[in-house]
Structures are given as structure tokens and as C-alpha cells.
mmCIF file of N, CA and C in Angstrom:
data_model
loop_
_atom_site.group_PDB
_atom_site.id
_atom_site.type_symbol
_atom_site.label_atom_id
_atom_site.label_comp_id
_atom_site.label_asym_id
_atom_site.label_seq_id
_atom_site.Cartn_x
_atom_site.Cartn_y
_atom_site.Cartn_z
ATOM 1 N N UNK A 1 0.912 -1.195 -0.285
ATOM 2 C CA UNK A 1 0.423 -0.020 -0.116
ATOM 3 C C UNK A 1 0.884 1.376 -0.105
ATOM 4 N N UNK A 2 0.597 2.117 -0.934
ATOM 5 C CA UNK A 2 1.271 3.197 -0.822
ATOM 6 C C UNK A 2 3.106 3.168 -0.656
ATOM 7 N N UNK A 3 3.750 2.204 -1.415
ATOM 8 C CA UNK A 3 5.185 2.442 -1.391
ATOM 9 C C UNK A 3 6.018 3.884 -1.714
ATOM 10 N N UNK A 4 7.003 4.397 -0.352
ATOM 11 C CA UNK A 4 7.320 5.596 -1.344
ATOM 12 C C UNK A 4 8.935 5.145 -2.092
ATOM 13 N N UNK A 5 9.248 6.222 -2.640
ATOM 14 C CA UNK A 5 10.170 5.812 -3.412
ATOM 15 C C UNK A 5 11.565 4.815 -3.025
ATOM 16 N N UNK A 6 11.684 5.502 -2.063
ATOM 17 C CA UNK A 6 13.221 4.880 -1.478
ATOM 18 C C UNK A 6 13.238 3.288 -1.324
ATOM 19 N N UNK A 7 12.207 3.448 -0.955
ATOM 20 C CA UNK A 7 12.029 2.450 -0.161
ATOM 21 C C UNK A 7 11.602 1.002 -0.644
ATOM 22 N N UNK A 8 10.879 1.496 -2.023
ATOM 23 C CA UNK A 8 10.722 0.569 -2.752
ATOM 24 C C UNK A 8 11.424 -0.125 -3.778
ATOM 25 N N UNK A 9 13.038 1.228 -4.003
ATOM 26 C CA UNK A 9 13.925 0.531 -4.507
ATOM 27 C C UNK A 9 14.597 -0.613 -3.729
ATOM 28 N N UNK A 10 14.839 -0.727 -2.526
ATOM 29 C CA UNK A 10 15.826 -1.352 -1.648
ATOM 30 C C UNK A 10 17.080 -0.128 -1.325
ATOM 31 N N UNK A 11 16.466 1.079 -1.106
ATOM 32 C CA UNK A 11 17.268 2.178 -0.968
ATOM 33 C C UNK A 11 17.488 2.996 0.205
ATOM 34 N N UNK A 12 17.733 3.050 1.151
ATOM 35 C CA UNK A 12 17.828 4.445 2.281
ATOM 36 C C UNK A 12 18.905 5.131 1.734
ATOM 37 N N UNK A 13 17.563 6.477 1.130
ATOM 38 C CA UNK A 13 18.755 7.473 0.800
ATOM 39 C C UNK A 13 19.420 8.261 1.963
ATOM 40 N N UNK A 14 18.923 8.397 3.396
ATOM 41 C CA UNK A 14 19.318 8.764 4.139
ATOM 42 C C UNK A 14 20.136 8.441 5.275
ATOM 43 N N UNK A 15 20.846 6.958 5.036
ATOM 44 C CA UNK A 15 22.037 6.269 5.964
ATOM 45 C C UNK A 15 23.046 7.571 5.900
ATOM 46 N N UNK A 16 23.642 7.619 6.617
ATOM 47 C CA UNK A 16 25.294 7.840 6.782
ATOM 48 C C UNK A 16 25.801 6.500 7.174
ATOM 49 N N UNK A 17 27.211 6.874 6.167
ATOM 50 C CA UNK A 17 28.415 5.894 5.934
ATOM 51 C C UNK A 17 29.270 6.237 7.109
ATOM 52 N N UNK A 18 28.820 7.326 7.788
ATOM 53 C CA UNK A 18 30.133 7.548 8.750
ATOM 54 C C UNK A 18 29.874 7.368 10.139
ATOM 55 N N UNK A 19 28.586 6.296 10.335
ATOM 56 C CA UNK A 19 28.082 6.388 11.784
ATOM 57 C C UNK A 19 29.319 4.844 12.403
ATOM 58 N N UNK A 20 29.067 5.284 13.974
ATOM 59 C CA UNK A 20 30.329 4.222 14.451
ATOM 60 C C UNK A 20 29.836 3.378 14.593
ATOM 61 N N UNK A 21 31.365 2.184 15.052
ATOM 62 C CA UNK A 21 30.212 1.091 15.148
ATOM 63 C C UNK A 21 31.993 -0.356 14.517
ATOM 64 N N UNK A 22 31.100 -1.370 14.747
ATOM 65 C CA UNK A 22 32.440 -2.334 14.189
ATOM 66 C C UNK A 22 32.398 -2.413 12.725
ATOM 67 N N UNK A 23 33.325 -2.675 12.247
ATOM 68 C CA UNK A 23 34.202 -2.632 10.948
ATOM 69 C C UNK A 23 33.286 -3.546 10.125
ATOM 70 N N UNK A 24 32.725 -4.889 10.692
ATOM 71 C CA UNK A 24 32.200 -5.611 9.935
ATOM 72 C C UNK A 24 30.738 -4.327 9.266
ATOM 73 N N UNK A 25 29.920 -4.010 10.808
ATOM 74 C CA UNK A 25 28.981 -3.731 10.281
ATOM 75 C C UNK A 25 29.092 -2.360 9.432
ATOM 76 N N UNK A 26 29.887 -1.563 9.700
ATOM 77 C CA UNK A 26 30.130 -0.925 8.144
ATOM 78 C C UNK A 26 30.282 -1.474 6.942
ATOM 79 N N UNK A 27 30.415 -2.656 6.453
ATOM 80 C CA UNK A 27 30.326 -3.242 5.587
ATOM 81 C C UNK A 27 29.326 -3.470 5.370
ATOM 82 N N UNK A 28 28.831 -3.730 6.185
ATOM 83 C CA UNK A 28 27.153 -4.384 5.611
ATOM 84 C C UNK A 28 26.788 -3.274 5.187
ATOM 85 N N UNK A 29 26.394 -2.237 6.452
ATOM 86 C CA UNK A 29 26.056 -0.991 5.600
ATOM 87 C C UNK A 29 26.077 -0.284 4.466
ATOM 88 N N UNK A 30 27.151 -0.651 4.099
ATOM 89 C CA UNK A 30 27.507 -0.053 2.582
ATOM 90 C C UNK A 30 27.328 -0.942 1.949
ATOM 91 N N UNK A 31 27.131 -2.383 2.027
ATOM 92 C CA UNK A 31 26.039 -2.995 1.020
ATOM 93 C C UNK A 31 25.042 -2.821 1.063
ATOM 94 N N UNK A 32 24.273 -2.352 1.562
ATOM 95 C CA UNK A 32 23.053 -1.833 1.430
ATOM 96 C C UNK A 32 22.706 -1.217 0.746
ATOM 97 N N UNK A 33 23.331 0.646 1.159
ATOM 98 C CA UNK A 33 23.374 1.512 0.652
ATOM 99 C C UNK A 33 24.191 2.091 -0.679
ATOM 100 N N UNK A 34 23.434 2.290 -1.448
ATOM 101 C CA UNK A 34 24.961 2.882 -2.555
ATOM 102 C C UNK A 34 25.167 3.963 -2.226
ATOM 103 N N UNK A 35 26.049 4.356 -2.789
ATOM 104 C CA UNK A 35 27.208 5.449 -2.596
ATOM 105 C C UNK A 35 26.525 6.401 -3.622
ATOM 106 N N UNK A 36 26.477 7.819 -3.239
ATOM 107 C CA UNK A 36 26.469 9.142 -4.002
ATOM 108 C C UNK A 36 27.012 9.882 -3.486
ATOM 109 N N UNK A 37 27.391 10.825 -4.651
ATOM 110 C CA UNK A 37 28.121 11.817 -4.524
ATOM 111 C C UNK A 37 27.265 13.285 -3.338
ATOM 112 N N UNK A 38 26.001 13.113 -3.681
ATOM 113 C CA UNK A 38 25.580 14.353 -2.533
ATOM 114 C C UNK A 38 24.826 13.680 -1.837
ATOM 115 N N UNK A 39 24.736 14.799 -0.719
ATOM 116 C CA UNK A 39 23.611 14.243 0.523
ATOM 117 C C UNK A 39 22.161 14.692 -0.234
ATOM 118 N N UNK A 40 21.557 13.721 -0.002
ATOM 119 C CA UNK A 40 19.450 13.671 0.128
ATOM 120 C C UNK A 40 19.179 15.119 0.954
ATOM 121 N N UNK A 41 18.406 15.682 0.619
ATOM 122 C CA UNK A 41 18.169 16.479 1.473
ATOM 123 C C UNK A 41 16.674 15.928 2.283
ATOM 124 N N UNK A 42 16.303 16.083 3.341
ATOM 125 C CA UNK A 42 15.523 15.371 3.869
ATOM 126 C C UNK A 42 13.304 16.211 3.784
ATOM 127 N N UNK A 43 13.772 17.644 2.542
ATOM 128 C CA UNK A 43 12.755 18.241 2.582
ATOM 129 C C UNK A 43 12.071 18.009 0.887
ATOM 130 N N UNK A 44 10.862 17.931 0.711
ATOM 131 C CA UNK A 44 10.185 17.579 -0.545
ATOM 132 C C UNK A 44 9.702 18.471 -1.173
ATOM 133 N N UNK A 45 9.911 19.084 -2.090
ATOM 134 C CA UNK A 45 9.765 20.571 -2.457
ATOM 135 C C UNK A 45 8.785 20.849 -3.643
ATOM 136 N N UNK A 46 8.113 18.872 -4.024
ATOM 137 C CA UNK A 46 7.080 19.308 -5.332
ATOM 138 C C UNK A 46 6.932 17.938 -4.570
ATOM 139 N N UNK A 47 5.244 17.736 -5.508
ATOM 140 C CA UNK A 47 4.801 16.655 -5.465
ATOM 141 C C UNK A 47 3.898 16.579 -6.729
ATOM 142 N N UNK A 48 3.300 15.746 -7.128
ATOM 143 C CA UNK A 48 2.262 14.994 -8.233
ATOM 144 C C UNK A 48 0.700 15.739 -7.910
ATOM 145 N N UNK A 49 0.479 16.378 -8.433
ATOM 146 C CA UNK A 49 -1.130 17.294 -8.631
ATOM 147 C C UNK A 49 -2.211 15.992 -8.497
ATOM 148 N N UNK A 50 -2.978 16.250 -7.548
ATOM 149 C CA UNK A 50 -4.571 15.373 -7.569
ATOM 150 C C UNK A 50 -5.623 15.771 -8.661
ATOM 151 N N UNK A 51 -5.415 17.100 -9.079
ATOM 152 C CA UNK A 51 -6.414 17.172 -9.478
ATOM 153 C C UNK A 51 -6.543 17.479 -11.176
ATOM 154 N N UNK A 52 -8.049 17.708 -12.056
ATOM 155 C CA UNK A 52 -7.823 17.635 -13.238
ATOM 156 C C UNK A 52 -8.160 18.994 -13.766
ATOM 157 N N UNK A 53 -7.533 19.134 -15.136
ATOM 158 C CA UNK A 53 -8.437 20.665 -15.803
ATOM 159 C C UNK A 53 -9.242 19.626 -17.076
ATOM 160 N N UNK A 54 -10.324 20.275 -17.105
ATOM 161 C CA UNK A 54 -11.482 20.163 -17.982
ATOM 162 C C UNK A 54 -11.283 20.794 -19.319
ATOM 163 N N UNK A 55 -12.286 20.550 -20.826
ATOM 164 C CA UNK A 55 -11.666 21.586 -21.786
ATOM 165 C C UNK A 55 -12.164 23.025 -20.934
ATOM 166 N N UNK A 56 -12.556 23.172 -20.063
ATOM 167 C CA UNK A 56 -13.061 24.417 -20.159
ATOM 168 C C UNK A 56 -11.955 25.246 -19.586
ATOM 169 N N UNK A 57 -10.833 24.701 -18.762
ATOM 170 C CA UNK A 57 -9.949 25.149 -17.964
ATOM 171 C C UNK A 57 -10.305 25.128 -16.590
ATOM 172 N N UNK A 58 -11.318 24.391 -16.357
ATOM 173 C CA UNK A 58 -11.305 24.078 -14.538
ATOM 174 C C UNK A 58 -10.946 23.854 -13.771
ATOM 175 N N UNK A 59 -10.791 23.825 -12.887
ATOM 176 C CA UNK A 59 -9.774 22.819 -11.374
ATOM 177 C C UNK A 59 -10.772 22.028 -10.944
ATOM 178 N N UNK A 60 -10.345 21.117 -11.077
ATOM 179 C CA UNK A 60 -11.160 20.325 -10.140
ATOM 180 C C UNK A 60 -11.218 19.104 -9.423
ATOM 181 N N UNK A 61 -11.202 18.407 -8.554
ATOM 182 C CA UNK A 61 -10.864 16.977 -8.470
ATOM 183 C C UNK A 61 -11.868 15.569 -9.211
ATOM 184 N N UNK A 62 -13.299 16.475 -9.061
ATOM 185 C CA UNK A 62 -13.763 15.060 -9.955
ATOM 186 C C UNK A 62 -14.865 16.681 -11.132
ATOM 187 N N UNK A 63 -15.589 15.897 -11.611
ATOM 188 C CA UNK A 63 -16.403 16.912 -12.821
ATOM 189 C C UNK A 63 -17.659 15.712 -13.186
ATOM 190 N N UNK A 64 -18.801 16.754 -12.836
ATOM 191 C CA UNK A 64 -20.242 15.704 -13.143
ATOM 192 C C UNK A 64 -20.644 17.185 -14.531
ATOM 193 N N UNK A 65 -21.444 16.005 -15.084
ATOM 194 C CA UNK A 65 -22.476 16.701 -15.971
ATOM 195 C C UNK A 65 -23.704 16.239 -15.979
ATOM 196 N N UNK A 66 -24.546 17.243 -16.012
ATOM 197 C CA UNK A 66 -25.987 17.095 -15.313
ATOM 198 C C UNK A 66 -26.597 16.540 -16.738
ATOM 199 N N UNK A 67 -27.468 15.678 -16.899
ATOM 200 C CA UNK A 67 -28.338 14.977 -18.258
ATOM 201 C C UNK A 67 -29.917 14.740 -17.430
ATOM 202 N N UNK A 68 -30.636 14.683 -18.161
ATOM 203 C CA UNK A 68 -32.261 15.003 -18.145
ATOM 204 C C UNK A 68 -32.659 13.439 -18.162
ATOM 205 N N UNK A 69 -33.289 12.383 -17.896
ATOM 206 C CA UNK A 69 -33.944 11.405 -17.664
ATOM 207 C C UNK A 69 -34.921 11.331 -17.799
ATOM 208 N N UNK A 70 -35.795 10.747 -18.558
ATOM 209 C CA UNK A 70 -37.483 10.563 -18.418
ATOM 210 C C UNK A 70 -37.656 9.475 -18.783
ATOM 211 N N UNK A 71 -38.536 9.600 -16.989
ATOM 212 C CA UNK A 71 -38.912 8.024 -16.702
ATOM 213 C C UNK A 71 -40.744 8.466 -16.051
ATOM 214 N N UNK A 72 -41.537 7.509 -16.965
ATOM 215 C CA UNK A 72 -42.852 6.922 -16.907
ATOM 216 C C UNK A 72 -43.218 8.905 -16.965
ATOM 217 N N UNK A 73 -42.700 9.563 -18.099
ATOM 218 C CA UNK A 73 -43.268 10.326 -18.405
ATOM 219 C C UNK A 73 -43.000 11.742 -17.274
ATOM 220 N N UNK A 74 -41.734 11.334 -16.683
ATOM 221 C CA UNK A 74 -41.574 12.408 -15.759
ATOM 222 C C UNK A 74 -39.951 12.836 -16.362
ATOM 223 N N UNK A 75 -39.796 13.958 -16.363
ATOM 224 C CA UNK A 75 -38.194 14.491 -16.667
ATOM 225 C C UNK A 75 -37.707 14.571 -15.556
ATOM 226 N N UNK A 76 -36.132 14.086 -15.134
ATOM 227 C CA UNK A 76 -35.343 14.201 -13.889
ATOM 228 C C UNK A 76 -34.221 14.085 -14.258
ATOM 229 N N UNK A 77 -33.536 15.324 -13.518
ATOM 230 C CA UNK A 77 -32.352 15.319 -13.694
ATOM 231 C C UNK A 77 -31.297 14.416 -12.597
ATOM 232 N N UNK A 78 -30.155 13.883 -13.718
ATOM 233 C CA UNK A 78 -29.160 13.153 -12.962
ATOM 234 C C UNK A 78 -27.804 13.979 -13.069
ATOM 235 N N UNK A 79 -27.221 13.409 -12.467
ATOM 236 C CA UNK A 79 -25.707 13.113 -12.318
ATOM 237 C C UNK A 79 -24.743 12.711 -13.338
ATOM 238 N N UNK A 80 -24.064 12.727 -13.933
ATOM 239 C CA UNK A 80 -23.312 11.988 -14.659
ATOM 240 C C UNK A 80 -21.401 12.359 -13.839
ATOM 241 N N UNK A 81 -21.080 11.309 -13.590
ATOM 242 C CA UNK A 81 -19.581 12.073 -14.215
ATOM 243 C C UNK A 81 -18.741 11.172 -14.557
ATOM 244 N N UNK A 82 -17.523 12.633 -15.221
ATOM 245 C CA UNK A 82 -16.789 12.714 -17.082
ATOM 246 C C UNK A 82 -15.842 12.199 -16.583
ATOM 247 N N UNK A 83 -15.237 11.142 -16.761
ATOM 248 C CA UNK A 83 -13.671 10.460 -17.533
ATOM 249 C C UNK A 83 -12.818 11.097 -18.487
ATOM 250 N N UNK A 84 -13.486 11.125 -19.268
ATOM 251 C CA UNK A 84 -12.888 11.867 -20.968
ATOM 252 C C UNK A 84 -12.379 13.026 -20.964
ATOM 253 N N UNK A 85 -11.925 13.845 -22.034
ATOM 254 C CA UNK A 85 -10.847 14.655 -22.368
ATOM 255 C C UNK A 85 -10.316 15.784 -20.555
ATOM 256 N N UNK A 86 -9.584 15.084 -19.831
ATOM 257 C CA UNK A 86 -9.471 15.606 -18.480
ATOM 258 C C UNK A 86 -7.756 15.592 -18.902
ATOM 259 N N UNK A 87 -7.594 16.395 -18.048
ATOM 260 C CA UNK A 87 -5.294 16.304 -18.387
ATOM 261 C C UNK A 87 -5.431 16.625 -16.812
ATOM 262 N N UNK A 88 -4.200 16.115 -16.845
ATOM 263 C CA UNK A 88 -3.932 16.404 -14.769
ATOM 264 C C UNK A 88 -3.171 17.543 -14.625
ATOM 265 N N UNK A 89 -3.053 17.529 -13.335
ATOM 266 C CA UNK A 89 -2.599 18.586 -12.940
ATOM 267 C C UNK A 89 -1.210 18.718 -13.210
ATOM 268 N N UNK A 90 -0.712 17.765 -12.914
ATOM 269 C CA UNK A 90 0.839 18.300 -13.092
ATOM 270 C C UNK A 90 1.843 18.404 -12.062
ATOM 271 N N UNK A 91 2.805 18.832 -11.628
ATOM 272 C CA UNK A 91 3.515 18.605 -10.241
ATOM 273 C C UNK A 91 3.335 20.293 -9.587
ATOM 274 N N UNK A 92 2.833 19.871 -8.711
ATOM 275 C CA UNK A 92 2.433 21.310 -8.112
ATOM 276 C C UNK A 92 3.495 21.205 -6.553
ATOM 277 N N UNK A 93 3.936 22.685 -6.858
ATOM 278 C CA UNK A 93 4.989 23.274 -5.736
ATOM 279 C C UNK A 93 4.577 23.306 -4.393
ATOM 280 N N UNK A 94 5.317 22.824 -3.305
ATOM 281 C CA UNK A 94 4.935 22.995 -2.277
ATOM 282 C C UNK A 94 5.293 23.938 -1.524
ATOM 283 N N UNK A 95 4.511 24.806 -0.587
ATOM 284 C CA UNK A 95 5.281 26.107 -0.082
ATOM 285 C C UNK A 95 4.575 25.816 1.243
ATOM 286 N N UNK A 96 4.970 25.640 2.155
ATOM 287 C CA UNK A 96 6.834 25.186 2.315
ATOM 288 C C UNK A 96 7.058 23.921 2.366
ATOM 289 N N UNK A 97 8.052 23.741 2.055
ATOM 290 C CA UNK A 97 8.739 22.208 2.052
ATOM 291 C C UNK A 97 7.990 20.978 3.173
ATOM 292 N N UNK A 98 8.095 20.305 2.533
ATOM 293 C CA UNK A 98 7.517 18.922 3.579
ATOM 294 C C UNK A 98 8.987 18.310 3.650
ATOM 295 N N UNK A 99 8.607 17.528 4.971
ATOM 296 C CA UNK A 99 9.454 16.786 5.115
ATOM 297 C C UNK A 99 9.722 15.119 5.102
ATOM 298 N N UNK A 100 10.706 14.315 3.940
ATOM 299 C CA UNK A 100 10.431 13.227 3.269
ATOM 300 C C UNK A 100 9.757 12.153 4.562
ATOM 301 N N UNK A 101 8.587 11.518 3.854
ATOM 302 C CA UNK A 101 8.200 10.306 4.701
ATOM 303 C C UNK A 101 9.356 9.115 5.199
ATOM 304 N N UNK A 102 10.399 8.745 4.379
ATOM 305 C CA UNK A 102 11.603 8.059 4.377
ATOM 306 C C UNK A 102 12.637 8.869 5.588
ATOM 307 N N UNK A 103 12.665 10.200 6.094
ATOM 308 C CA UNK A 103 13.553 10.594 6.730
ATOM 309 C C UNK A 103 13.064 10.251 8.184
ATOM 310 N N UNK A 104 14.455 9.587 8.821
ATOM 311 C CA UNK A 104 13.952 9.442 10.297
ATOM 312 C C UNK A 104 14.169 10.181 11.129
ATOM 313 N N UNK A 105 13.000 11.223 11.556
ATOM 314 C CA UNK A 105 13.192 11.625 12.335
ATOM 315 C C UNK A 105 11.741 11.759 13.432
ATOM 316 N N UNK A 106 12.587 12.189 14.906
ATOM 317 C CA UNK A 106 11.250 11.993 15.712
ATOM 318 C C UNK A 106 10.257 13.661 15.935
ATOM 319 N N UNK A 107 9.010 14.163 15.581
ATOM 320 C CA UNK A 107 8.620 15.052 15.895
ATOM 321 C C UNK A 107 8.256 15.443 16.834
ATOM 322 N N UNK A 108 8.657 15.795 17.561
ATOM 323 C CA UNK A 108 7.401 16.414 19.078
ATOM 324 C C UNK A 108 7.812 17.704 19.414
ATOM 325 N N UNK A 109 6.533 18.121 20.978
ATOM 326 C CA UNK A 109 5.918 19.241 20.667
ATOM 327 C C UNK A 109 6.251 19.241 22.612
ATOM 328 N N UNK A 110 6.969 20.246 23.072
ATOM 329 C CA UNK A 110 7.282 20.655 24.342
ATOM 330 C C UNK A 110 6.215 21.237 25.280
#
């Protein structure tokens, strides 16, 4: 259910190779973590948007259109969900940035 990027690939981006301990533990840690040239920041600055644009340029999570149904001689209006001609919102900038879900930190308030 909802695997985050780094754990899904079997990679822990926030591990440090400079931790104390035995050389065997350091060798095992190096085998699990791929070395990177730069440190990974603990923040997320963008996310994929969850809304859509319709052909009129309106932005919403869901779109409905009203249809008229005649039943037993009476006209009745029903709402039908629109699935076609919707364009995803794309990448959304987060303001302020969020902490990455895989970053090992405990948040508490005093």
C-alpha cells in the first residue's frame, strides 16, 4: 500500500556511512546503501497534483455533467461523472516544503 520511492527500490537515502561501530557493520551498511556524490535533503519541494483540468480550463478533483432522464413521463435531472477529456494537473510546488516520509526523525512538541 503506497510504497514510498526509496524503500520500494530497496535503498535508504538518509543512511550515513560515518556511523560508529564495528568494521563488519560498516561493511554491511555499505553493501546495503549505494554511495552517492551528494547528500539527499530531508525535504520534499514538489508533489504530483491530484486534480484535473477539463476542456473549459476549470480545476477540480471530480467533474460531473447534468443529464435529463425521462422516466414514466417525468423529466428528472441526474449527475453523471465525466472521465473523458480531463488533463492531469501535473507537478505542484509545495510551500512550505514537507519532510520526506522516509527521513528518520521524531517530531514532538514541548
